[in-house]
mmCIF file of C-alpha atoms in Angstrom:
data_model
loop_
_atom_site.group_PDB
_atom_site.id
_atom_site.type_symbol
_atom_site.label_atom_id
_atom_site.label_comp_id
_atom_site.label_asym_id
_atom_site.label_seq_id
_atom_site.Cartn_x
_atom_site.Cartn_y
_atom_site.Cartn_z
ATOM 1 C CA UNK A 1 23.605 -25.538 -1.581
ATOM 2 C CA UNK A 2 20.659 -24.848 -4.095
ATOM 3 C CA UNK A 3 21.436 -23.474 -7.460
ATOM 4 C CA UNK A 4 18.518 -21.818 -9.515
ATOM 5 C CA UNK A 5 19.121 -20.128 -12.873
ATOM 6 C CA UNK A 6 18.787 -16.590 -13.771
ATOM 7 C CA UNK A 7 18.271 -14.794 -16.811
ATOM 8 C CA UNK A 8 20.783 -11.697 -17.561
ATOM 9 C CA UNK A 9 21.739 -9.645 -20.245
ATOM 10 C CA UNK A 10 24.738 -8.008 -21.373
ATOM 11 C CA UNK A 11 24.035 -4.531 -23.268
ATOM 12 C CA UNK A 12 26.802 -3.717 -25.595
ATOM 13 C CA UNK A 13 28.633 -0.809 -27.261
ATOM 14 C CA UNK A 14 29.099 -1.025 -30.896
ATOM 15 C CA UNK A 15 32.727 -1.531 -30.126
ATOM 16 C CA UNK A 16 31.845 -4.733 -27.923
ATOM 17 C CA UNK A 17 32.568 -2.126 -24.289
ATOM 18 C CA UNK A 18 29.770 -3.716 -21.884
ATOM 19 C CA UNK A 19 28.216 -0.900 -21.339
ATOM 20 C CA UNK A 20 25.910 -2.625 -18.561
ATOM 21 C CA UNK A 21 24.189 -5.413 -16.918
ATOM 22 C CA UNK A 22 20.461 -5.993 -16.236
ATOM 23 C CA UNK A 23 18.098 -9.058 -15.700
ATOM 24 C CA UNK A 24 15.503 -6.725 -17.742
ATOM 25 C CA UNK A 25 15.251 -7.241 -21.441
ATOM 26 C CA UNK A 26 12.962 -4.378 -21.762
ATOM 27 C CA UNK A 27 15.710 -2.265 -20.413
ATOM 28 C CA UNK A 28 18.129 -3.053 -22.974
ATOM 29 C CA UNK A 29 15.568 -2.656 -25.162
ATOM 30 C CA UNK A 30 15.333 1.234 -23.826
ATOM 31 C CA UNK A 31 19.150 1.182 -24.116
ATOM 32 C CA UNK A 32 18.931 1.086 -27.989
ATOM 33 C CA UNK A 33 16.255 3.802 -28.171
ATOM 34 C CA UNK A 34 18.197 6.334 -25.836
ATOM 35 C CA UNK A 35 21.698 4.805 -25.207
ATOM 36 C CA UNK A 36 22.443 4.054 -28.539
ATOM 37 C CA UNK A 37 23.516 0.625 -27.500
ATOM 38 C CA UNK A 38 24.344 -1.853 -30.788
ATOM 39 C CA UNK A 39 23.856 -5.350 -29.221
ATOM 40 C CA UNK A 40 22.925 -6.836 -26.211
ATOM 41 C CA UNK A 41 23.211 -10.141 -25.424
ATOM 42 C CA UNK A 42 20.653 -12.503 -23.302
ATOM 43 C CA UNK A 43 22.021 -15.188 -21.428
ATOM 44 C CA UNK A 44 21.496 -17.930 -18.311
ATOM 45 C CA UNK A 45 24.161 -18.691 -15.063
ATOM 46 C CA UNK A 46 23.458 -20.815 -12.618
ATOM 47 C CA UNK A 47 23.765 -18.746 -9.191
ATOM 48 C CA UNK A 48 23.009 -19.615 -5.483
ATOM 49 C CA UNK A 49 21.634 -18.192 -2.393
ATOM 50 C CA UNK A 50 24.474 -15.327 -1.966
ATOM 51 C CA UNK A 51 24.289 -14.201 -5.465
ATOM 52 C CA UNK A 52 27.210 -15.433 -6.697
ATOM 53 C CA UNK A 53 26.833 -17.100 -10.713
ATOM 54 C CA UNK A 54 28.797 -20.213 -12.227
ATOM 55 C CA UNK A 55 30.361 -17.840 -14.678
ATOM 56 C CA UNK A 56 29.501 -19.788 -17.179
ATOM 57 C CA UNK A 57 26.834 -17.965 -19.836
ATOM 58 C CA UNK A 58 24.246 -20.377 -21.842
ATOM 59 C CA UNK A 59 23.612 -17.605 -24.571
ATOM 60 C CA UNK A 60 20.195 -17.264 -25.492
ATOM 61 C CA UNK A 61 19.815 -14.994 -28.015
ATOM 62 C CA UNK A 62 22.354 -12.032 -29.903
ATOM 63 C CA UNK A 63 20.528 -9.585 -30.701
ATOM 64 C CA UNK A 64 22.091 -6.639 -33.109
ATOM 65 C CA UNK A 65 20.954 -3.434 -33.897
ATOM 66 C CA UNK A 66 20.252 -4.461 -37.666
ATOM 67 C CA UNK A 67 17.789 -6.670 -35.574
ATOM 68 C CA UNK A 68 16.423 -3.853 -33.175
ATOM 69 C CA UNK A 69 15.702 -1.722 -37.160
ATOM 70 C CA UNK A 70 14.150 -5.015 -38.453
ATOM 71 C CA UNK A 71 12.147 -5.282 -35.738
ATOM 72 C CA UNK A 72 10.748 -1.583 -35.981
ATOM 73 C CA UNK A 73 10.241 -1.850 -39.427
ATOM 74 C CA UNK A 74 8.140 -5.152 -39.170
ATOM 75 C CA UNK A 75 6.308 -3.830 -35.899
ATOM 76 C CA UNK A 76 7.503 -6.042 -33.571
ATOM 77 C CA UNK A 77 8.631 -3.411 -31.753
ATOM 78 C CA UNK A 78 6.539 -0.082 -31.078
ATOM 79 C CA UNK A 79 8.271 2.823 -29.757
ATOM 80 C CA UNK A 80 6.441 6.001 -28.791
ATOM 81 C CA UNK A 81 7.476 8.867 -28.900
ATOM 82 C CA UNK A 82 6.042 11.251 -26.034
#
């Protein structure tokens, strides 16, 4: 049985309710523009050929709203508005 790891990310209420699941930072990205999401947070499992993950999260980064603002404000991050 091969194990390969895979990159996920949690997208977060600002509550803490998981408000969903992706393997695309971008997307949780989008989630704070539109969404309103607070946090997400991007982590690595170790899964295998069916799909199924360790369970076990190596965190990789937090990253807050404060953040997402900090970013905006220092140009890191562009948004358009069309």
């Amino acid at each position: 049985m091969s194990l390969e790891r895979v990159q996920l990310v949690d997208v977060l209420a600002q509550d803490g309710t998981l408000l969903r699941v992706t393997d695309d930072k971008n997307g949780a990205i989008d989630d704070m523009v539109y969404r309103k999401a607070d946090a997400y947070v991007v982590y690595e499992v170790l899964c295998n050929e069916k799909g199924e993950t360790s369970g076990h999260k190596n965190i990789l980064r937090f990253y807050t709203r404060e953040d997402f603002e900090n970013d905006i404000k220092q140009g890191t991050i562009k948004i358009s508005h069309t």
